[in-house]
Structure formats: C-alpha cells, structure tokens
Short mmCIF file of C-alpha atoms in Angstrom, two decimals:
data_model
loop_
_atom_site.label_atom_id
_atom_site.label_comp_id
_atom_site.label_asym_id
_atom_site.label_seq_id
_atom_site.Cartn_x
_atom_site.Cartn_y
_atom_site.Cartn_z
CA UNK A 1 -142.63 -175.35 53.46
CA UNK A 2 -145.23 -173.27 54.40
CA UNK A 3 -145.94 -169.93 52.34
CA UNK A 4 -148.09 -167.27 52.75
CA UNK A 5 -149.43 -167.51 49.42
CA UNK A 6 -152.55 -166.84 47.95
CA UNK A 7 -152.13 -169.82 44.29
CA UNK A 8 -153.05 -167.75 40.95
CA UNK A 9 -154.84 -170.10 38.61
CA UNK A 10 -154.59 -169.14 35.81
CA UNK A 11 -156.02 -172.92 33.10
CA UNK A 12 -153.14 -174.96 33.56
CA UNK A 13 -150.35 -172.99 35.23
CA UNK A 14 -150.02 -171.52 38.79
CA UNK A 15 -149.18 -167.99 39.81
CA UNK A 16 -148.01 -167.75 43.73
CA UNK A 17 -148.76 -164.10 45.19
CA UNK A 18 -146.46 -164.03 47.83
CA UNK A 19 -145.87 -161.55 50.81
CA UNK A 20 -142.72 -161.98 52.05
CA UNK A 21 -139.47 -163.29 49.80
CA UNK A 22 -139.01 -166.55 51.52
CA UNK A 23 -142.59 -166.95 49.66
CA UNK A 24 -140.60 -167.07 46.46
CA UNK A 25 -139.54 -170.36 47.45
CA UNK A 26 -142.75 -171.35 45.68
CA UNK A 27 -140.78 -171.64 42.16
CA UNK A 28 -139.70 -175.02 43.76
CA UNK A 29 -143.33 -176.15 43.93
CA UNK A 30 -144.84 -178.70 41.74
CA UNK A 31 -147.50 -177.05 39.43
CA UNK A 32 -146.11 -173.08 40.66
CA UNK A 33 -145.06 -170.96 36.90
CA UNK A 34 -143.92 -168.05 38.77
CA UNK A 35 -143.94 -166.87 41.67
CA UNK A 36 -145.02 -162.56 42.49
CA UNK A 37 -143.59 -161.01 45.71
CA UNK A 38 -146.25 -158.38 46.07
CA UNK A 39 -145.09 -155.82 48.37
CA UNK A 40 -146.27 -152.49 48.36
CA UNK A 41 -144.09 -148.82 47.46
CA UNK A 42 -142.40 -147.68 49.07
CA UNK A 43 -143.63 -143.68 49.05
CA UNK A 44 -140.17 -141.88 49.57
CA UNK A 45 -138.59 -144.00 47.21
CA UNK A 46 -140.96 -144.33 44.15
CA UNK A 47 -141.47 -140.44 44.67
CA UNK A 48 -136.96 -140.04 44.06
CA UNK A 49 -137.05 -143.10 41.52
CA UNK A 50 -139.57 -141.72 39.41
CA UNK A 51 -138.51 -137.91 39.06
CA UNK A 52 -134.71 -139.06 38.70
CA UNK A 53 -133.15 -137.71 34.94
CA UNK A 54 -133.50 -140.54 32.83
CA UNK A 55 -129.56 -139.88 31.99
CA UNK A 56 -128.76 -140.72 35.78
CA UNK A 57 -130.41 -144.00 36.06
CA UNK A 58 -128.58 -147.00 36.36
CA UNK A 59 -128.15 -149.60 34.13
CA UNK A 60 -125.59 -152.35 33.51
CA UNK A 61 -125.36 -155.56 32.22
CA UNK A 62 -122.76 -157.58 34.43
CA UNK A 63 -121.47 -160.98 35.01
CA UNK A 64 -120.38 -161.40 38.85
CA UNK A 65 -120.98 -163.38 42.47
CA UNK A 66 -123.52 -162.23 45.29
CA UNK A 67 -121.72 -160.96 47.20
CA UNK A 68 -119.79 -158.33 44.43
CA UNK A 69 -123.29 -157.03 43.89
CA UNK A 70 -123.37 -154.00 46.29
CA UNK A 71 -120.11 -152.60 46.20
CA UNK A 72 -120.82 -152.76 42.00
CA UNK A 73 -124.09 -151.08 42.16
CA UNK A 74 -123.22 -148.32 44.62
CA UNK A 75 -119.75 -147.57 41.97
CA UNK A 76 -122.91 -148.14 39.15
CA UNK A 77 -125.35 -144.87 41.05
CA UNK A 78 -121.72 -142.49 41.75
CA UNK A 79 -120.26 -143.21 38.46
CA UNK A 80 -124.47 -141.66 37.07
CA UNK A 81 -124.37 -138.52 39.73
CA UNK A 82 -127.09 -139.81 41.58
CA UNK A 83 -126.81 -138.34 44.76
CA UNK A 84 -125.54 -139.71 47.28
CA UNK A 85 -129.55 -139.94 49.86
CA UNK A 86 -130.88 -142.09 51.56
CA UNK A 87 -132.96 -143.50 49.07
CA UNK A 88 -130.49 -144.42 46.91
CA UNK A 89 -129.23 -146.48 49.57
CA UNK A 90 -132.78 -147.87 49.45
CA UNK A 91 -131.74 -148.72 46.14
CA UNK A 92 -129.15 -150.33 46.09
CA UNK A 93 -129.72 -152.00 49.10
CA UNK A 94 -132.25 -154.29 47.49
CA UNK A 95 -131.28 -154.75 44.65
CA UNK A 96 -128.17 -156.35 46.58
CA UNK A 97 -131.15 -158.06 48.93
CA UNK A 98 -133.07 -159.20 45.94
CA UNK A 99 -129.31 -160.63 44.32
CA UNK A 100 -129.03 -162.53 47.90
CA UNK A 101 -132.17 -164.43 47.85
CA UNK A 102 -132.54 -165.12 44.08
CA UNK A 103 -128.86 -166.47 44.51
CA UNK A 104 -130.43 -168.41 47.52
CA UNK A 105 -132.89 -170.08 45.72
CA UNK A 106 -131.09 -171.10 42.42
CA UNK A 107 -128.03 -172.19 44.27
CA UNK A 108 -126.38 -169.72 41.78
CA UNK A 109 -122.21 -168.75 42.17
CA UNK A 110 -123.14 -166.60 39.62
CA UNK A 111 -125.12 -164.30 38.17
CA UNK A 112 -126.30 -162.31 34.52
CA UNK A 113 -127.37 -158.73 35.88
CA UNK A 114 -128.68 -156.42 34.05
CA UNK A 115 -130.40 -153.26 35.30
CA UNK A 116 -132.40 -151.21 32.11
CA UNK A 117 -133.27 -148.10 31.01
CA UNK A 118 -136.90 -149.01 28.82
CA UNK A 119 -138.72 -146.17 26.97
CA UNK A 120 -139.01 -148.44 23.51
CA UNK A 121 -141.76 -151.95 23.28
CA UNK A 122 -138.54 -153.82 24.19
CA UNK A 123 -139.93 -158.02 24.23
CA UNK A 124 -143.63 -156.71 23.64
CA UNK A 125 -144.18 -160.29 21.96
CA UNK A 126 -145.42 -162.65 24.94
CA UNK A 127 -142.29 -165.30 25.18
CA UNK A 128 -140.99 -167.56 27.74
CA UNK A 129 -137.40 -167.74 28.50
CA UNK A 130 -134.14 -169.59 27.07
CA UNK A 131 -133.11 -171.11 30.75
CA UNK A 132 -134.03 -171.79 33.94
CA UNK A 133 -135.06 -169.12 36.03
CA UNK A 134 -135.86 -165.65 35.44
CA UNK A 135 -136.03 -162.96 38.39
CA UNK A 136 -137.75 -158.97 37.15
CA UNK A 137 -138.12 -156.23 39.28
CA UNK A 138 -139.51 -153.25 37.49
CA UNK A 139 -138.55 -150.38 39.77
CA UNK A 140 -139.70 -147.71 37.69
CA UNK A 141 -142.92 -147.78 35.36
CA UNK A 142 -145.52 -150.60 34.28
CA UNK A 143 -144.43 -153.75 35.34
CA UNK A 144 -143.83 -157.16 34.04
CA UNK A 145 -146.40 -159.12 31.85
CA UNK A 146 -147.87 -161.86 31.63
CA UNK A 147 -150.23 -164.16 30.71
CA UNK A 148 -151.98 -168.10 29.38
CA UNK A 149 -151.21 -168.75 25.83
CA UNK A 150 -153.69 -172.08 24.37
CA UNK A 151 -152.18 -174.12 22.14
CA UNK A 152 -149.86 -172.13 19.98
CA UNK A 153 -153.03 -169.06 20.66
CA UNK A 154 -151.97 -165.28 21.47
CA UNK A 155 -152.87 -164.85 25.58
CA UNK A 156 -156.41 -164.44 26.50
CA UNK A 157 -155.85 -162.26 29.76
CA UNK A 158 -153.58 -160.46 30.41
CA UNK A 159 -151.71 -159.54 34.41
CA UNK A 160 -149.73 -156.57 35.41
CA UNK A 161 -146.60 -157.23 37.93
CA UNK A 162 -147.05 -154.12 39.92
CA UNK A 163 -144.49 -152.21 40.08
CA UNK A 164 -141.39 -152.59 42.15
CA UNK A 165 -142.15 -156.47 43.17
CA UNK A 166 -140.69 -159.19 42.27
CA UNK A 167 -141.15 -161.78 39.57
CA UNK A 168 -139.63 -164.80 39.65
CA UNK A 169 -139.90 -167.28 36.13
CA UNK A 170 -139.75 -170.52 35.35
CA UNK A 171 -138.16 -170.55 31.75
CA UNK A 172 -137.90 -172.97 28.71
CA UNK A 173 -134.46 -175.19 30.49
CA UNK A 174 -136.87 -175.87 33.94
CA UNK A 175 -137.39 -179.64 33.77
CA UNK A 176 -140.69 -179.68 33.91
CA UNK A 177 -143.34 -181.70 30.94
CA UNK A 178 -145.30 -180.28 29.77
CA UNK A 179 -144.44 -177.20 29.65
CA UNK A 180 -147.02 -174.26 31.56
CA UNK A 181 -147.73 -172.06 29.03
CA UNK A 182 -147.43 -168.66 31.86
CA UNK A 183 -146.14 -165.90 28.80
CA UNK A 184 -144.62 -162.70 29.84
CA UNK A 185 -143.64 -160.05 28.16
CA UNK A 186 -142.46 -156.01 28.54
CA UNK A 187 -145.59 -154.05 28.63
CA UNK A 188 -145.53 -151.58 25.39
CA UNK A 189 -144.67 -148.09 25.73
CA UNK A 190 -143.07 -146.90 23.08
CA UNK A 191 -145.43 -143.30 22.33
CA UNK A 192 -146.37 -143.06 25.94
CA UNK A 193 -143.27 -140.84 27.52
CA UNK A 194 -142.77 -143.29 29.64
CA UNK A 195 -139.42 -144.27 31.16
CA UNK A 196 -139.55 -147.62 32.87
CA UNK A 197 -136.18 -149.20 35.02
CA UNK A 198 -136.28 -153.07 35.15
CA UNK A 199 -134.32 -154.92 36.72
CA UNK A 200 -133.29 -158.86 35.60
CA UNK A 201 -131.41 -161.88 37.50
CA UNK A 202 -130.54 -164.56 35.80
CA UNK A 203 -128.32 -168.21 37.47
CA UNK A 204 -125.77 -169.00 36.06
CA UNK A 205 -123.00 -171.86 36.73
CA UNK A 206 -119.86 -170.02 35.68
CA UNK A 207 -118.87 -167.85 33.38
CA UNK A 208 -118.36 -168.01 29.55
CA UNK A 209 -114.66 -167.63 28.49
CA UNK A 210 -115.73 -164.54 26.71
CA UNK A 211 -117.40 -162.87 29.13
CA UNK A 212 -114.42 -162.71 31.41
CA UNK A 213 -113.98 -159.66 30.66
CA UNK A 214 -117.38 -158.26 32.27
CA UNK A 215 -117.05 -161.21 35.66
CA UNK A 216 -116.93 -158.48 39.41
CA UNK A 217 -115.67 -161.04 41.92
#
C-alpha cells in the first residue's frame, strides 16, 4: 500500500503522520503504533463549534452499527437544540465519515461511540487502552497527547494531536509483541476554563447482553 505519510520515529515506535483518510491504514503496517490524519482546520466550522454554548454540545455513549450513525448524530443535535445550519451538517457528515473509515479499517460490524464534553482532567495519566484499537478526534479544544514511556518510566517528550485531526491508536490487545511503549492521555485542562468536545470510537464484534438497550441499528 502506498501511503502519503511521514513516519515520526519515537524510540521503538512509529507514529505515521498521514494526509488522507486512506493513510490511516498504516495502523496495519509493522512497527506502526498510531496513525494521525493531519488535516487542516476549517475556519468556518471551527469558529462555529468553538462558540457553541456548552449545554448544547452533543454528548452520547452508545453502541451502534456503522450505518446508523448519521441518523443518530442528527437526532442528537436536534435534541440539543443546535440550529440547523451548514456547520451542523458538516459535523454530522464528519462523524459519519470517520465511523465509516474506522469500521472499514477494523472490519467491525458494531462500534462503541462516545461524544464527550470535557472540562476536567479526565484520563490525565498516560496509558494504553485495553482494546485492539481506538480512534479519537477532538473537535473542540486541545487534542490528545502522546509519547513513549521507556522501562516503566514517565513519558519523556509529549506530543499533541491537532484539533480536528483523528488519531488511530493500537491498544494493548493488538496482537504485537513486544509492546510499543506508546502511551496517550487527555490533556490536563482543569481550571483553565477550556471545554473539549471529543469523539471516541472503539470496534466491537457484537453488543453485550447488558448493553442491548443502547444499541442503534
């Protein structure tokens, strides 16, 4: 596969900086611990989402099939009272597109989708997620931070993903040995007045029985 990418070598790991959605497929390449689709912010959308009143920011935690996401996010925006405008359509379209890309890459029939509004130090400790992969895209506020921890020590150099740029991360259940040492965290923002809006996608094979009431088809 030919990728328009830049390999950012961090110790024994590589973070692929790619410039197209197809480039996220680098996550399947040997030695790749994460892939970041570095895309420029759209001023029209960014100005809009940055000024949406916090109570109107869309939040949800659900399990769904990829084909259900557009309807679900549209209904969520309606329920939050977000005005029906071009920027809202851009948001719905982008979430749906990222879900489609992620589901295709992971061959996942179901996804766990979260839209979180964060104003505290949520997940401020560097960690690796206990799953195969996770996609994170910060639509508002500071992006996800990442770095390498060597021999159980603290992360040495902290990198920050750009706002609006999705990062695809391998988790601890990815079948690779030895582990990469690449860790990530939510940036500590408590007390700064900053509000983040973050999309998180996890692949799952099927819904757990006790999650059945949250499934969208």
